[in-house]
């Protein structure tokens, strides 16, 4: 298969297009407006099952044939959707067992969307039929660029408690454990008399009187992730067989807890995701983290923003529009961090239905002079000048360990502290890198760390088979690893690693932890590091030094004077342990010190709230600069380099001004 940047040689620009909501006359108007706006790609048919298969086996593709032809005539490529995200009424009526069931045992009703059970064999059979028909019909259509499989798996229904799902869970457990004795051992079922004699004895944990078995909870989450992924694979296989050269993907959502996107990414030809930051409360930093995570899922390969909104959504309590310029600015943040596409939900604002007040590229009025359409048009024209960016990667020497299974496990109940948020810990470490414009990837604990010099592992509670070795090797080979509190505690079944905490990390960190002292909200302790003092909250570890040295001490409570932060030399590298949740300034200080040691620097120096990201490929080195401030920003560039400003066409050297709420895309021209 060709590289995505060969299939999409321009920054992809467009959105979800739902022509079945309009008549043929509007289709032509749409295509003309798309052309004017520089649209080159649309996703068609995401919710079209009911108009593609009107009754079981009664297919009607005539309208879609026309739409595909019109789009092609206007130079617009198509991500053709497989239309399986919202099964039609006839399927739910005829086969009620295709409906997903909630944790109270109640089937979801027809009348919104995503009401299918991922484990229903009848739903899967119907999916196969529809997808095969679509693929056969459009396999040679010149407009077909990619396949958009289903839509946002798990968004509304990420757990299913149907009979089909229970049987599938049993089969999944049999595959994983082979014997019931192994399962009992892994789940620790001798606790509270939870021992099972047969796989078929296992029920869902939907209504237990108190804390359910942790190993079982964790496996249910894995099972649901795998069920949805398997469903995706059913479609992918058909599409691959019939159209081996057409890339396939589904659209992800941010850091969505129920789905382990690292396990999905290898099955997508390109990662795509839907981004909806709240213009009232969302921060560029939170948004940037999500883009960086999406880029990391396929190890740095560019991703596509598959949906965002031009102005406002309709599903928050208060849905304010993005301010003038904001949509453009946030689009460039995505591009800076590795996106090769800016797509929207949706092309034309709906007249009817649950999302009629959701923004779109063309508003209800259809007015070409509307602010929304003008901004859409401006951005579309601008992006045409950025072809050299496509395929470019974001080189990063720093990474943060991120692991969905760890996230699931550490936030299950019954812990020393039951208000821990994994994401909050990750965000604290991300903040330091973001604020300093240091490119950072996310990587799994067992992932390839060889290209990084500095890796932070916040709250890595679960350390699975093989991960210990991977982290040890990274440090042995000269890397710097920073680990924070409540790490290295359990195995993949949420069973304690025997021996001292944190057993799998004990040798690299050169410490052991004897006790945990969680703190309630409002309580705090203090760190003393040389002459500096920092506040810390949430948690203190009672640490014993083995080979490590103390870098900071607790100053209060019965464990005052004991180490809070430690440093250990291991092989050619170094491992730092932070046994508490320090105030941000401490994390900033410690990480910036370590970056200094490693010579990790930003691509240029800039005032706060200006993002600068380097993207590089055989087509050139680029700097994408996004100024979120209400005033202009002066950027000092590397004096050894000259650039061309791709949007203005001018030459740039030494320093450059980026206007308030504005962007610059610079391409390096020569080395002086
Ligand atoms: C996404 C979904 C779209 C649309 C959009 C509205 O989650 O994929 O179909 O509903 O939200 O914001």
XYZ file of C-alpha atoms and ligand atoms in Angstrom:
684
model
C 0.000 0.000 0.000
C 1.127 3.533 -0.789
C 2.087 5.962 2.000
C -0.819 8.111 3.160
C 1.076 11.210 2.028
C 1.061 9.781 -1.513
C -2.657 9.111 -1.358
C -3.271 12.543 0.193
C -0.442 14.716 -1.192
C -2.138 17.862 0.146
C -3.246 18.633 3.674
C -6.622 16.859 3.741
C -9.407 19.376 4.139
C -13.131 18.754 4.397
C -15.507 16.979 6.714
C -18.349 14.549 7.307
C -20.778 14.891 4.451
C -24.326 13.612 4.898
C -25.999 14.125 1.518
C -28.914 11.843 2.400
C -30.251 14.740 4.469
C -30.559 16.901 1.298
C -31.865 16.766 -2.252
C -29.906 16.503 -5.461
C -29.993 20.236 -6.158
C -28.220 20.864 -2.859
C -25.596 18.231 -3.747
C -24.493 20.356 -6.682
C -24.480 23.522 -4.563
C -22.449 21.655 -1.965
C -19.873 20.496 -4.468
C -19.441 24.026 -5.832
C -19.080 25.464 -2.326
C -16.583 22.731 -1.440
C -14.485 23.672 -4.428
C -14.506 27.329 -3.415
C -13.434 26.406 0.095
C -10.540 24.232 -1.049
C -12.170 21.032 0.208
C -10.391 17.971 -1.140
C -11.772 15.148 1.037
C -15.126 14.300 2.622
C -16.372 11.352 4.683
C -19.587 10.088 3.164
C -22.196 7.703 4.487
C -21.256 7.386 8.156
C -24.910 7.085 9.192
C -26.419 5.903 5.911
C -27.236 2.253 6.565
C -31.003 2.841 6.607
C -30.928 4.442 3.163
C -28.449 1.973 1.706
C -30.274 -1.163 2.838
C -33.903 -0.169 3.164
C -35.086 -3.624 4.184
C -33.067 -6.717 4.794
C -31.276 -7.463 1.499
C -32.985 -4.577 -0.350
C -30.026 -2.380 -1.217
C -30.166 0.993 -2.941
C -26.903 2.574 -4.039
C -28.270 4.853 -6.757
C -28.114 8.001 -4.644
C -24.589 7.210 -3.456
C -23.441 6.550 -7.030
C -24.577 10.041 -7.948
C -22.983 11.665 -4.923
C -19.659 9.900 -5.562
C -19.735 11.034 -9.193
C -20.576 14.639 -8.378
C -17.819 14.816 -5.797
C -15.308 13.316 -8.173
C -16.265 15.774 -10.932
C -15.530 18.577 -8.477
C -12.138 17.235 -7.437
C -13.251 16.069 -4.004
C -11.986 12.685 -2.785
C -14.063 10.442 -0.563
C -13.404 8.592 2.679
C -16.226 6.175 2.157
C -17.816 5.109 5.409
C -18.994 1.578 5.978
C -22.207 2.945 7.508
C -22.275 0.415 10.319
C -22.351 2.796 13.313
C -26.118 3.093 13.367
C -28.029 -0.035 12.339
C -31.464 0.536 10.792
C -34.834 0.088 12.501
C -35.664 -3.114 10.624
C -32.589 -4.828 12.082
C -33.459 -3.902 15.677
C -37.113 -4.894 15.207
C -36.449 -8.186 13.457
C -33.441 -9.153 15.583
C -33.746 -7.536 19.017
C -30.796 -9.623 20.164
C -28.569 -7.292 18.119
C -29.180 -4.542 20.683
C -26.525 -3.810 23.289
C -27.603 -4.332 26.912
C -26.727 -2.025 29.811
C -25.362 -3.032 33.215
C -28.876 -3.365 34.617
C -29.682 -5.915 31.942
C -31.865 -3.502 29.937
C -31.463 -3.492 26.150
C -30.824 -0.100 24.546
C -33.663 1.106 22.398
C -33.598 2.066 18.755
C -33.911 5.767 17.898
C -30.516 7.354 18.419
C -27.307 5.587 17.328
C -24.648 3.015 18.274
C -27.235 0.667 19.817
C -25.599 -2.513 18.519
C -24.011 -5.195 20.649
C -20.444 -5.700 19.423
C -20.759 -9.413 20.145
C -24.018 -10.052 18.345
C -23.385 -12.570 15.596
C -26.492 -11.367 13.754
C -25.264 -7.765 13.776
C -21.879 -8.954 12.543
C -23.520 -10.967 9.772
C -25.476 -7.904 8.632
C -22.320 -5.768 8.817
C -20.418 -8.206 6.630
C -23.122 -8.170 3.989
C -23.318 -4.379 3.831
C -19.558 -3.828 3.824
C -19.032 -6.429 1.105
C -21.678 -4.775 -1.091
C -20.140 -1.333 -0.593
C -16.613 -2.511 -1.282
C -17.630 -4.439 -4.396
C -19.561 -1.517 -5.759
C -17.050 1.270 -5.184
C -13.738 -0.568 -5.377
C -12.811 1.055 -8.676
C -14.487 4.400 -8.161
C -11.934 7.159 -8.746
C -13.271 9.246 -5.838
C -12.560 6.513 -3.293
C -9.483 7.469 -1.248
C -9.913 5.680 2.075
C -12.372 3.594 4.065
C -13.877 5.132 7.190
C -14.870 2.102 9.264
C -17.861 2.532 11.591
C -17.590 5.662 13.774
C -16.050 6.432 17.162
C -16.221 2.886 18.524
C -17.423 2.800 22.114
C -18.385 6.463 22.243
C -21.854 5.846 23.688
C -21.752 2.122 24.434
C -18.412 0.776 25.549
C -19.781 -2.011 27.757
C -22.333 -4.619 26.849
C -24.020 -7.107 29.188
C -26.000 -9.142 26.651
C -26.120 -12.943 26.544
C -23.992 -12.878 23.373
C -21.430 -10.746 25.182
C -21.372 -13.097 28.164
C -20.757 -16.096 25.912
C -18.059 -14.181 24.082
C -16.498 -13.263 27.445
C -16.330 -16.937 28.391
C -14.661 -17.775 25.096
C -12.233 -14.857 25.535
C -11.314 -16.083 29.041
C -10.831 -19.643 27.797
C -8.431 -18.387 25.146
C -6.531 -16.281 27.642
C -6.241 -18.756 30.507
C -6.805 -22.223 28.962
C -7.773 -23.747 32.314
C -10.066 -22.559 35.060
C -7.304 -23.203 37.594
C -5.069 -20.686 35.870
C -7.882 -18.165 35.855
C -8.501 -18.722 39.565
C -4.861 -18.169 40.305
C -4.596 -15.035 38.182
C -7.763 -13.524 39.615
C -6.863 -14.500 43.179
C -10.275 -16.078 43.689
C -9.398 -17.729 46.980
C -10.072 -14.289 48.405
C -13.757 -13.992 49.514
C -14.544 -17.489 48.269
C -14.729 -16.431 44.629
C -13.368 -19.648 43.191
C -14.914 -20.874 39.904
C -15.259 -24.491 38.826
C -16.158 -23.782 35.193
C -15.739 -20.856 32.805
C -19.512 -20.933 32.337
C -19.986 -20.109 36.050
C -18.572 -16.645 35.458
C -21.173 -13.895 35.371
C -20.900 -10.164 34.761
C -19.954 -7.993 37.723
C -22.821 -5.616 37.121
C -24.492 -5.695 40.527
C -22.126 -6.927 43.236
C -22.790 -5.862 46.842
C -19.287 -4.441 47.241
C -15.933 -4.237 45.460
C -15.878 -6.854 42.703
C -12.820 -8.988 41.960
C -10.139 -6.627 40.531
C -8.627 -9.172 38.131
C -12.044 -9.882 36.684
C -12.854 -6.173 36.334
C -9.645 -5.611 34.477
C -10.243 -8.542 32.146
C -13.762 -7.324 31.377
C -12.284 -4.000 30.268
C -9.750 -5.839 28.109
C -12.494 -8.035 26.727
C -14.712 -5.086 25.731
C -11.762 -3.350 24.096
C -11.020 -6.538 22.193
C -14.676 -7.094 21.252
C -14.880 -3.690 19.604
C -11.501 -4.131 17.957
C -12.568 -7.542 16.661
C -15.647 -5.920 15.174
C -13.435 -3.377 13.419
C -11.298 -6.281 12.151
C -14.351 -8.004 10.673
C -14.848 -4.966 8.452
C -11.174 -4.397 7.794
C -10.689 -7.934 6.520
C -13.455 -7.592 3.944
C -12.125 -4.235 2.759
C -8.544 -5.512 2.533
C -9.617 -8.522 0.508
C -11.612 -6.484 -1.985
C -9.580 -3.240 -2.028
C -6.052 -4.137 -0.892
C -4.628 -0.728 -1.790
C -7.200 1.493 -0.117
C -6.206 2.583 3.401
C -8.603 1.898 6.245
C -9.141 3.619 9.557
C -11.704 4.408 12.181
C -11.902 7.680 14.076
C -10.587 7.787 17.641
C -11.606 10.160 20.400
C -9.054 11.923 22.609
C -7.661 9.922 25.585
C -10.790 7.794 25.755
C -10.511 5.538 28.780
C -12.470 2.462 27.633
C -10.389 1.828 24.505
C -6.710 1.016 24.565
C -5.860 2.855 21.377
C -2.309 1.516 21.432
C -3.817 -1.912 20.771
C -5.888 -0.538 17.884
C -3.335 1.628 16.127
C -1.421 -1.180 14.366
C -4.675 -2.130 12.624
C -5.280 1.365 11.224
C -3.397 2.593 8.169
C -3.596 6.073 9.620
C -4.655 7.317 13.042
C -7.527 9.752 12.829
C -9.268 11.442 15.705
C -12.085 13.812 16.588
C -11.212 16.872 18.611
C -13.764 19.038 20.401
C -12.042 21.338 22.901
C -14.476 23.564 24.773
C -13.916 27.191 23.697
C -14.930 28.266 27.221
C -12.699 26.010 29.280
C -10.445 24.033 26.971
C -6.784 25.004 26.999
C -4.316 24.788 24.126
C -2.202 22.621 26.417
C -4.893 19.990 26.977
C -5.507 19.950 23.261
C -1.795 19.646 22.471
C -1.455 16.635 24.768
C -4.198 14.873 22.844
C -2.539 15.550 19.505
C 0.800 14.343 20.843
C -0.842 11.168 22.102
C -2.538 10.538 18.741
C 0.745 11.082 16.893
C 2.428 8.612 19.228
C -0.045 5.792 18.637
C 1.604 4.919 15.344
C 5.067 5.886 16.528
C 5.140 9.359 15.049
C 3.411 8.705 11.739
C 1.286 11.786 10.875
C -2.364 11.534 11.855
C -5.521 13.217 10.586
C -7.971 15.357 12.525
C -11.083 13.622 11.227
C -13.589 15.839 13.032
C -13.582 19.190 14.748
C -16.177 21.920 14.705
C -15.970 25.255 12.965
C -17.837 27.078 15.715
C -19.922 25.398 18.440
C -21.162 21.953 19.397
C -24.627 21.294 20.833
C -23.920 18.620 23.430
C -22.450 20.677 26.287
C -24.606 22.559 28.787
C -23.568 25.837 27.236
C -22.324 25.758 23.659
C -20.379 28.888 22.842
C -18.888 29.370 19.382
C -15.167 29.572 18.802
C -14.127 33.212 18.571
C -12.974 34.664 15.240
C -9.615 33.150 14.359
C -9.814 30.420 16.999
C -10.773 27.609 14.649
C -7.827 28.499 12.407
C -5.438 28.745 15.335
C -6.452 25.404 16.818
C -6.239 23.790 13.395
C -2.618 24.873 13.146
C -1.901 23.453 16.608
C -3.028 20.119 15.206
C -0.894 20.531 12.096
C 2.107 21.555 14.204
C 1.864 18.375 16.244
C 1.656 16.027 13.292
C -1.752 16.266 11.663
C -1.886 16.055 7.889
C -5.573 16.841 7.766
C -8.196 19.218 9.073
C -11.675 17.796 8.777
C -14.920 18.861 10.392
C -18.180 17.504 11.628
C -19.933 18.371 9.400
C -20.124 19.956 5.976
C -23.650 21.407 6.066
C -25.599 22.125 9.236
C -28.557 19.730 9.537
C -32.154 20.948 9.369
C -33.482 18.192 11.567
C -32.327 15.643 14.079
C -30.439 15.681 17.353
C -27.508 17.708 16.025
C -29.321 20.478 14.189
C -27.761 23.104 16.468
C -24.267 21.698 15.996
C -21.977 23.932 13.963
C -20.826 23.023 10.454
C -18.742 24.376 7.578
C -21.874 25.751 5.909
C -24.416 27.243 8.328
C -28.221 26.854 8.128
C -28.442 30.054 6.082
C -26.070 28.616 3.467
C -24.562 32.122 3.376
C -21.156 32.335 1.723
C -20.575 35.617 3.549
C -21.177 34.100 6.990
C -18.211 34.293 9.354
C -18.096 30.517 9.519
C -17.911 29.899 5.792
C -15.435 32.744 5.271
C -13.120 31.279 7.905
C -13.514 27.839 6.346
C -12.648 29.241 2.952
C -9.627 31.186 4.213
C -8.185 28.148 5.957
C -8.822 25.883 2.969
C -6.983 28.257 0.653
C -4.074 28.631 3.075
C -3.587 24.917 3.543
C -2.966 24.521 -0.178
C 0.418 26.130 0.426
C 1.515 23.540 2.938
C 1.987 20.449 0.769
C 5.610 20.170 1.855
C 4.435 19.453 5.408
C 2.616 16.249 4.549
C 4.374 13.167 5.818
C 6.692 15.218 8.073
C 7.369 13.893 11.565
C 7.908 15.643 14.889
C 11.332 14.618 16.196
C 11.199 14.067 19.972
C 13.959 13.160 22.416
C 11.658 13.052 25.422
C 8.725 10.745 26.099
C 6.081 10.054 28.701
C 5.054 6.500 29.449
C 1.325 6.086 28.933
C -0.572 2.858 29.409
C -4.306 2.279 29.222
C -4.246 -0.925 31.268
C -2.346 0.881 34.009
C -4.990 3.637 33.857
C -7.798 1.101 34.268
C -6.067 -0.659 37.141
C -4.841 2.293 39.167
C -8.268 3.923 39.227
C -10.182 0.831 40.366
C -11.411 1.009 43.967
C -9.802 -0.416 47.079
C -6.528 1.517 46.879
C -4.636 3.365 49.640
C -5.957 6.563 47.988
C -9.189 6.318 46.046
C -9.157 9.699 44.368
C -6.073 9.200 42.266
C -6.296 10.398 38.691
C -3.770 8.874 36.333
C -4.360 11.562 33.733
C -3.704 14.336 36.241
C -0.322 12.796 37.035
C 0.507 12.466 33.347
C -0.578 16.045 32.712
C 1.704 17.415 35.435
C 4.754 15.944 33.688
C 3.488 16.886 30.228
C 3.079 20.497 31.385
C 6.816 21.016 31.796
C 7.566 19.868 28.271
C 4.643 21.742 26.724
C 5.477 25.064 28.358
C 9.038 24.858 27.125
C 8.152 23.741 23.584
C 10.002 20.481 24.023
C 8.578 17.855 21.685
C 7.372 14.849 23.641
C 5.950 11.500 22.574
C 3.844 9.055 24.525
C 5.028 5.484 24.623
C 3.911 2.250 26.217
C 6.057 0.834 29.028
C 7.050 -2.074 26.792
C 7.531 0.170 23.743
C 10.730 1.074 21.936
C 12.534 3.682 24.044
C 15.788 3.672 22.105
C 15.264 7.058 20.422
C 14.680 8.935 23.695
C 17.101 10.467 26.167
C 14.582 11.338 28.854
C 11.495 9.318 29.763
C 8.994 10.146 32.497
C 6.792 7.401 33.926
C 4.146 8.991 36.123
C 2.274 6.588 38.421
C 3.202 3.401 36.596
C 1.271 1.238 39.095
C 1.153 -1.792 36.815
C 4.365 -3.228 35.427
C 3.659 -6.185 33.149
C 5.817 -9.000 31.851
C 8.766 -7.719 29.872
C 8.328 -4.097 30.883
C 10.806 -4.306 33.741
C 13.508 -5.424 31.319
C 12.589 -2.741 28.809
C 12.877 0.054 31.362
C 16.095 -1.383 32.773
C 17.640 -1.546 29.317
C 16.693 2.043 28.609
C 18.527 3.255 31.711
C 21.401 0.826 31.320
C 22.024 2.243 27.849
C 22.297 5.786 29.150
C 18.701 7.022 29.345
C 17.282 9.094 32.184
C 14.071 7.720 33.677
C 11.815 9.622 36.075
C 9.279 7.516 37.952
C 6.645 8.917 40.276
C 4.843 7.511 43.333
C 2.683 4.350 43.393
C 4.660 2.737 40.576
C 5.792 -0.853 40.096
C 3.167 -2.289 42.439
C 1.122 -4.891 40.517
C 1.352 -7.333 37.615
C -1.023 -7.529 34.640
C -3.686 -9.202 36.787
C -3.551 -6.512 39.464
C -1.729 -8.838 41.851
C 1.013 -7.346 44.004
C 4.562 -8.024 42.834
C 5.878 -9.906 45.850
C 8.834 -8.520 47.827
C 9.429 -4.843 48.591
C 7.656 -2.157 46.568
C 8.343 -1.315 43.783
C 9.761 -4.771 43.055
C 10.170 -4.500 39.263
C 11.755 -1.058 39.498
C 13.699 -1.572 42.682
C 17.077 -2.140 41.083
C 16.952 0.733 38.626
C 15.663 3.103 41.290
C 17.945 1.800 44.026
C 15.295 2.162 46.720
C 12.455 0.342 48.353
C 9.240 1.733 49.729
C 8.034 0.445 53.053
C 4.737 2.276 53.511
C 2.355 4.598 51.712
C 0.967 7.681 53.442
C -1.905 9.085 51.401
C -3.071 12.618 52.110
C -6.620 13.937 51.954
C -7.530 17.037 49.938
C -6.180 20.120 51.702
C -3.433 18.195 53.516
C 0.151 18.711 52.468
C 3.744 18.058 53.331
C 6.869 19.836 52.232
C 9.984 18.878 50.295
C 13.349 20.340 51.057
C 15.856 20.141 48.241
C 19.035 21.923 49.212
C 17.919 25.412 50.190
C 14.661 25.201 48.213
C 11.302 24.178 49.606
C 8.282 22.920 47.704
C 4.831 21.874 48.790
C 3.618 18.349 48.091
C 0.218 16.733 48.400
C -1.787 13.520 47.806
C 0.792 10.923 48.758
C 4.071 10.274 50.539
C 6.180 7.155 50.251
C 8.247 5.997 53.183
C 11.455 5.300 51.292
C 14.582 3.317 52.171
C 17.689 4.095 50.158
C 19.536 1.105 48.744
C 21.967 2.325 46.082
C 20.207 5.656 45.439
C 20.929 9.059 46.950
C 18.297 11.388 48.337
C 17.641 14.537 46.298
C 14.863 15.921 48.532
C 13.428 15.132 51.974
C 10.012 15.419 53.607
C 10.011 18.106 56.270
C 6.781 17.286 58.152
C 4.882 14.478 59.874
C 6.244 11.282 61.439
C 8.381 10.464 58.404
C 10.052 13.908 58.310
C 13.691 13.789 57.329
C 13.165 10.706 55.178
C 13.910 10.810 51.444
C 11.111 11.980 49.177
C 12.980 12.179 45.890
C 15.917 9.981 44.983
C 18.480 9.588 42.216
C 20.232 6.401 41.270
C 22.982 5.697 38.736
C 22.271 2.516 36.847
C 24.398 1.286 33.945
C 25.204 4.310 31.814
C 22.026 6.106 32.853
C 20.122 7.409 35.801
C 16.760 6.848 37.431
C 14.946 9.434 39.528
C 12.090 8.579 41.880
C 9.550 11.145 43.049
C 7.707 9.626 46.013
C 4.938 12.195 46.241
C 2.891 14.655 44.182
C 5.013 17.802 44.286
C 3.833 21.256 43.284
C 4.360 21.964 39.593
C 7.459 24.118 40.180
C 9.312 21.109 41.527
C 8.463 18.932 38.530
C 9.501 21.811 36.261
C 12.797 22.214 38.077
C 13.659 18.572 38.119
C 12.763 17.929 34.462
C 14.474 21.077 33.187
C 17.633 20.107 35.076
C 17.551 16.673 33.465
C 16.909 18.156 30.019
C 19.873 20.461 30.497
C 22.070 17.476 31.315
C 20.916 15.784 28.115
C 21.068 18.910 25.947
C 17.370 18.734 25.072
C 16.287 22.168 23.862
C 13.315 23.879 22.201
C 13.467 24.576 18.452
C 13.393 28.369 19.096
C 12.812 30.645 22.031
C 9.431 32.252 22.426
C 7.257 33.972 25.046
C 4.638 31.932 26.972
C 1.553 30.689 25.132
C 3.344 30.395 21.837
C 3.642 26.860 20.516
C 6.657 26.104 18.353
C 6.941 22.641 16.905
C 9.406 21.306 14.396
C 8.159 18.993 11.635
C 10.666 17.458 9.366
C 10.862 15.150 6.353
C 12.781 14.689 3.121
C 10.715 17.630 1.841
C 12.252 19.971 4.395
C 12.456 21.173 7.955
C 9.511 23.207 9.139
C 8.687 25.279 12.192
C 5.004 25.714 12.933
C 4.462 28.634 15.312
C 1.071 29.251 16.937
C 0.559 32.390 18.998
C -2.310 31.971 21.459
C -1.711 35.435 22.979
C -3.791 38.509 22.388
C -0.598 40.394 21.546
C 2.157 39.842 19.015
C 5.075 37.617 19.935
C 8.729 37.955 18.990
C 10.474 34.678 18.204
C 14.221 34.293 18.179
C 15.235 31.803 15.527
C 18.394 29.790 15.303
C 20.840 32.290 13.791
C 22.381 29.610 11.581
C 19.184 29.033 9.616
C 17.082 30.833 7.005
C 13.439 30.145 6.387
C 10.658 30.972 4.008
C 7.296 31.924 5.507
C 5.039 29.569 3.532
C 1.843 31.582 4.001
C 3.343 34.992 3.164
C 6.012 33.809 0.728
C 8.691 35.984 2.401
C 12.191 35.166 3.603
C 12.807 35.019 7.357
C 16.026 35.013 9.419
C 17.172 35.525 13.018
C 13.908 36.728 14.466
C 10.293 36.941 13.444
C 7.095 38.507 14.770
C 3.941 36.449 14.903
C 0.811 38.543 15.243
C -1.754 38.110 18.032
C -3.879 34.965 17.547
C -1.939 34.108 14.433
C 0.360 31.472 13.015
C 3.515 31.120 10.967
C 4.673 28.132 9.014
C 8.360 28.418 8.200
C 10.266 26.115 5.936
C 14.015 26.021 6.303
C 15.695 26.967 3.059
C 19.394 26.686 3.676
C 22.012 26.191 6.312
C 24.187 29.302 6.539
C -18.722 13.025 17.122
C -19.409 12.087 16.140
C -20.130 12.863 15.051
C -20.936 13.984 15.650
C -20.017 14.864 16.455
C -20.704 16.051 17.069
O -18.524 12.394 18.342
O -18.484 11.229 15.538
O -20.974 11.974 14.346
O -21.934 13.457 16.459
O -19.476 14.114 17.499
O -19.825 16.787 17.875
